[in-house]
PDB file of C-alpha atoms in Angstrom:
ATOM      1  CA  MET A 533      14.759  -7.041  55.868  1.00 85.00           C
ATOM      2  CA  GLU A 534      12.368  -4.139  55.787  1.00 87.00           C
ATOM      3  CA  ASP A 535       8.649  -4.180  56.440  1.00 89.00           C
ATOM      4  CA  HIS A 536       6.762  -2.652  53.462  1.00 86.00           C
ATOM      5  CA  GLN A 537       3.239  -3.900  54.274  1.00 88.00           C
ATOM      6  CA  ASP A 538       1.854  -0.385  54.731  1.00 89.00           C
ATOM      7  CA  GLN A 539       3.128   0.847  51.341  1.00 88.00           C
ATOM      8  CA  GLU A 540       1.198   0.733  48.047  1.00 88.00           C
ATOM      9  CA  TYR A 541       2.711  -1.690  45.533  1.00 87.00           C
ATOM     10  CA  ILE A 542       4.201   0.050  42.510  1.00 86.00           C
ATOM     11  CA  LYS A 543       4.793  -2.202  39.541  1.00 86.00           C
ATOM     12  CA  PRO A 544       8.341  -1.781  38.180  1.00 84.00           C
ATOM     13  CA  ARG A 545       8.612  -0.450  34.625  1.00 84.00           C
ATOM     14  CA  LEU A 546       9.758  -3.065  32.154  1.00 80.00           C
ATOM     15  CA  ARG A 547      12.559  -2.058  29.845  1.00 78.00           C
ATOM     16  CA  PHE A 548      11.732  -2.274  26.153  1.00 74.00           C
ATOM     17  CA  LYS A 549      14.056  -4.573  24.256  1.00 73.00           C
ATOM     18  CA  ALA A 550      13.810  -4.453  20.468  1.00 73.00           C
ATOM     19  CA  PHE A 551      13.828  -7.677  18.509  1.00 68.00           C
ATOM     20  CA  SER A 552      17.417  -8.504  17.696  1.00 69.00           C
ATOM     21  CA  GLY A 553      17.104 -11.829  15.911  1.00 69.00           C
ATOM     22  CA  GLU A 554      16.959 -12.720  12.253  1.00 69.00           C
ATOM     23  CA  GLY A 555      13.856 -13.676  10.340  1.00 65.00           C
ATOM     24  CA  GLN A 556      13.579 -16.130   7.485  1.00 61.00           C
ATOM     25  CA  LYS A 557      10.637 -16.561   5.165  1.00 57.00           C
ATOM     26  CA  LEU A 558       9.136 -20.022   5.616  1.00 61.00           C
ATOM     27  CA  GLY A 559       9.922 -22.347   2.755  1.00 59.00           C
ATOM     28  CA  SER A 560      12.718 -20.161   1.439  1.00 48.00           C
ATOM     29  CA  LEU A 561      16.439 -20.888   1.708  1.00 50.00           C
ATOM     30  CA  THR A 562      17.339 -17.227   1.307  1.00 49.00           C
ATOM     31  CA  PRO A 563      15.354 -14.206   2.403  1.00 49.00           C
ATOM     32  CA  GLU A 564      13.457 -12.349  -0.305  1.00 49.00           C
ATOM     33  CA  ILE A 565      14.805  -8.873  -1.002  1.00 48.00           C
ATOM     34  CA  VAL A 566      12.159  -6.335  -1.920  1.00 50.00           C
ATOM     35  CA  SER A 567      13.254  -3.085  -3.493  1.00 49.00           C
ATOM     36  CA  THR A 568      11.549  -0.171  -1.782  1.00 50.00           C
ATOM     37  CA  PRO A 569      12.342   3.520  -1.666  1.00 52.00           C
ATOM     38  CA  SER A 570      14.694   4.389   1.178  1.00 47.00           C
ATOM     39  CA  SER A 571      12.471   7.224   2.372  1.00 49.00           C
ATOM     40  CA  PRO A 572       8.858   8.382   1.985  1.00 52.00           C
ATOM     41  CA  GLU A 573      10.168  11.474   0.181  1.00 50.00           C
ATOM     42  CA  GLU A 574      11.615   9.295  -2.600  1.00 49.00           C
ATOM     43  CA  GLU A 575       8.304   7.484  -2.939  1.00 51.00           C
ATOM     44  CA  ASP A 576       6.407  10.788  -3.154  1.00 51.00           C
ATOM     45  CA  LYS A 577       8.715  12.266  -5.824  1.00 50.00           C
ATOM     46  CA  SER A 578       7.179  10.204  -8.596  1.00 48.00           C
ATOM     47  CA  ILE A 579       3.623  11.184  -7.701  1.00 50.00           C
ATOM     48  CA  PHE A 580       4.197  14.914  -8.296  1.00 53.00           C
ATOM     49  CA  ASN A 581       3.748  14.447 -12.065  1.00 63.00           C
ATOM     50  CA  ALA A 582       0.561  12.400 -11.706  1.00 72.00           C
ATOM     51  CA  VAL A 583      -2.636  14.394 -11.297  1.00 81.00           C
ATOM     52  CA  VAL A 584      -5.979  12.844 -10.463  1.00 86.00           C
ATOM     53  CA  LEU A 585      -8.832  15.330 -10.348  1.00 89.00           C
ATOM     54  CA  ILE A 586     -11.033  14.607  -7.346  1.00 90.00           C
ATOM     55  CA  ASP A 587     -14.633  15.824  -7.207  1.00 90.00           C
ATOM     56  CA  GLU A 588     -15.348  16.360  -3.497  1.00 90.00           C
ATOM     57  CA  SER A 589     -19.124  16.164  -4.067  1.00 92.00           C
ATOM     58  CA  VAL A 590     -18.798  12.512  -5.147  1.00 91.00           C
ATOM     59  CA  PRO A 591     -17.750   9.695  -2.752  1.00 92.00           C
ATOM     60  CA  THR A 592     -14.014   8.986  -2.752  1.00 92.00           C
ATOM     61  CA  THR A 593     -11.960   5.861  -2.193  1.00 93.00           C
ATOM     62  CA  LYS A 594      -8.302   5.062  -1.603  1.00 94.00           C
ATOM     63  CA  ILE A 595      -6.641   2.471  -3.782  1.00 93.00           C
ATOM     64  CA  GLN A 596      -3.227   0.982  -3.099  1.00 94.00           C
ATOM     65  CA  ILE A 597      -1.370  -0.192  -6.174  1.00 93.00           C
ATOM     66  CA  ARG A 598       1.496  -2.653  -5.753  1.00 93.00           C
ATOM     67  CA  LEU A 599       3.733  -2.226  -8.754  1.00 92.00           C
ATOM     68  CA  ALA A 600       5.723  -4.916 -10.517  1.00 90.00           C
ATOM     69  CA  ASP A 601       9.018  -3.396  -9.306  1.00 90.00           C
ATOM     70  CA  GLY A 602       8.020  -3.950  -5.664  1.00 90.00           C
ATOM     71  CA  SER A 603       7.063  -0.364  -4.851  1.00 92.00           C
ATOM     72  CA  ARG A 604       3.569   0.845  -4.087  1.00 92.00           C
ATOM     73  CA  LEU A 605       1.372   3.822  -4.818  1.00 92.00           C
ATOM     74  CA  ILE A 606      -1.599   5.005  -2.778  1.00 92.00           C
ATOM     75  CA  GLN A 607      -4.042   7.418  -4.385  1.00 93.00           C
ATOM     76  CA  ARG A 608      -7.522   8.801  -3.780  1.00 93.00           C
ATOM     77  CA  PHE A 609     -10.026   8.355  -6.586  1.00 94.00           C
ATOM     78  CA  ASN A 610     -13.733   9.083  -6.957  1.00 94.00           C
ATOM     79  CA  SER A 611     -15.940   6.022  -7.108  1.00 92.00           C
ATOM     80  CA  THR A 612     -16.933   7.225 -10.596  1.00 93.00           C
ATOM     81  CA  HIS A 613     -13.369   7.086 -11.943  1.00 94.00           C
ATOM     82  CA  ARG A 614     -12.740   4.277 -14.391  1.00 94.00           C
ATOM     83  CA  ILE A 615     -10.123   1.528 -14.295  1.00 94.00           C
ATOM     84  CA  LEU A 616      -8.507   3.316 -17.238  1.00 94.00           C
ATOM     85  CA  ASP A 617      -7.930   6.321 -14.918  1.00 94.00           C
ATOM     86  CA  VAL A 618      -6.030   4.085 -12.504  1.00 93.00           C
ATOM     87  CA  ARG A 619      -3.888   2.772 -15.371  1.00 92.00           C
ATOM     88  CA  ASP A 620      -3.211   6.358 -16.538  1.00 93.00           C
ATOM     89  CA  PHE A 621      -2.223   7.329 -12.984  1.00 94.00           C
ATOM     90  CA  ILE A 622       0.338   4.491 -12.893  1.00 93.00           C
ATOM     91  CA  VAL A 623       1.830   5.542 -16.233  1.00 92.00           C
ATOM     92  CA  GLN A 624       1.949   9.237 -15.223  1.00 92.00           C
ATOM     93  CA  SER A 625       3.559   8.541 -11.869  1.00 91.00           C
ATOM     94  CA  ARG A 626       6.019   5.921 -13.181  1.00 91.00           C
ATOM     95  CA  PRO A 627       6.843   6.690 -16.835  1.00 90.00           C
ATOM     96  CA  GLU A 628       8.993   3.545 -17.145  1.00 90.00           C
ATOM     97  CA  PHE A 629       5.758   1.510 -17.290  1.00 88.00           C
ATOM     98  CA  ALA A 630       4.396   3.461 -20.281  1.00 87.00           C
ATOM     99  CA  ALA A 631       6.202   1.240 -22.798  1.00 88.00           C
ATOM    100  CA  LEU A 632       5.483  -2.002 -20.925  1.00 88.00           C
ATOM    101  CA  ASP A 633       2.328  -4.054 -21.333  1.00 91.00           C
ATOM    102  CA  PHE A 634       0.733  -4.743 -17.950  1.00 92.00           C
ATOM    103  CA  ILE A 635      -2.551  -5.827 -16.400  1.00 92.00           C
ATOM    104  CA  LEU A 636      -4.224  -4.899 -13.135  1.00 93.00           C
ATOM    105  CA  VAL A 637      -5.382  -7.684 -10.835  1.00 93.00           C
ATOM    106  CA  THR A 638      -7.285  -7.636  -7.547  1.00 91.00           C
ATOM    107  CA  SER A 639      -5.461  -9.197  -4.629  1.00 83.00           C
ATOM    108  CA  PHE A 640      -8.160 -11.510  -3.243  1.00 78.00           C
ATOM    109  CA  PRO A 641     -10.004 -13.073  -4.911  1.00 81.00           C
ATOM    110  CA  ASN A 642      -7.638 -12.871  -7.865  1.00 87.00           C
ATOM    111  CA  LYS A 643      -9.559 -11.224 -10.676  1.00 90.00           C
ATOM    112  CA  GLU A 644      -8.045  -9.670 -13.783  1.00 92.00           C
ATOM    113  CA  LEU A 645      -9.519  -6.249 -14.574  1.00 91.00           C
ATOM    114  CA  THR A 646      -9.893  -6.525 -18.336  1.00 90.00           C
ATOM    115  CA  ASP A 647     -12.804  -4.117 -18.931  1.00 92.00           C
ATOM    116  CA  GLU A 648     -11.165  -0.739 -18.338  1.00 91.00           C
ATOM    117  CA  SER A 649     -14.377   1.163 -19.068  1.00 93.00           C
ATOM    118  CA  LEU A 650     -15.939   0.024 -15.764  1.00 93.00           C
ATOM    119  CA  THR A 651     -16.083   2.497 -12.897  1.00 93.00           C
ATOM    120  CA  LEU A 652     -14.314   1.579  -9.683  1.00 93.00           C
ATOM    121  CA  GLN A 653     -17.688   1.028  -8.035  1.00 93.00           C
ATOM    122  CA  GLU A 654     -18.953  -1.208 -10.851  1.00 93.00           C
ATOM    123  CA  ALA A 655     -15.744  -3.253 -10.690  1.00 92.00           C
ATOM    124  CA  ASP A 656     -16.187  -3.524  -6.893  1.00 91.00           C
ATOM    125  CA  ILE A 657     -12.656  -2.345  -6.134  1.00 92.00           C
ATOM    126  CA  LEU A 658     -13.374   0.493  -3.696  1.00 92.00           C
ATOM    127  CA  ASN A 659     -10.794   0.731  -0.872  1.00 92.00           C
ATOM    128  CA  THR A 660      -8.794  -2.210  -2.151  1.00 92.00           C
ATOM    129  CA  VAL A 661      -5.315  -3.274  -3.214  1.00 93.00           C
ATOM    130  CA  LEU A 662      -4.527  -3.744  -6.887  1.00 94.00           C
ATOM    131  CA  LEU A 663      -1.521  -5.635  -8.212  1.00 93.00           C
ATOM    132  CA  GLN A 664       0.300  -4.698 -11.395  1.00 93.00           C
ATOM    133  CA  GLN A 665       1.472  -7.707 -13.388  1.00 91.00           C
ATOM    134  CA  LEU A 666       3.680  -7.413 -16.444  1.00 90.00           C
ATOM    135  CA  LYS A 667       2.672  -9.491 -19.447  1.00 85.00           C
TER     136      LYS A 667
END
C-alpha cells in the first residue's frame, strides 16, 4: 500500500461507450422505416432549382417543411411571403409533387392552411414546421 494523502485527487476519465442496443417504437410491432436522403448533399440537390427571393430589409423566418415522402426542406422566407410562395417552393424543389394535390398543415395545433393568399405573419406560421399531406 502506498500513502497518497499529500497528492491532489485527479478524477479518472470515463471512457465513452456508444449506445449499442436496439430501439423499438412504443406500440409498434415493427420499427417504422423513414426514407431520408443518405447525405446532406443529396437533400440539397433538389433545392438548387428552387429560388426564393429574400428581401433583407424585411424580417425573415425559417420554415421547415416535412414532405409526404418523409424528407424535409428548410427554407428562409420573408414574413411578407404568402402561403402560396411556400407551396411554389415545394413544387420547384420537388417536381414530383407538381401533379399531386396536397395541403399544408401546421404541426401543433393542427390547422389546415386553406387561404393561400395570407402572408406567413398573418397565418401565424413564422419559425414553424409545416406538414405536407396528400389528398
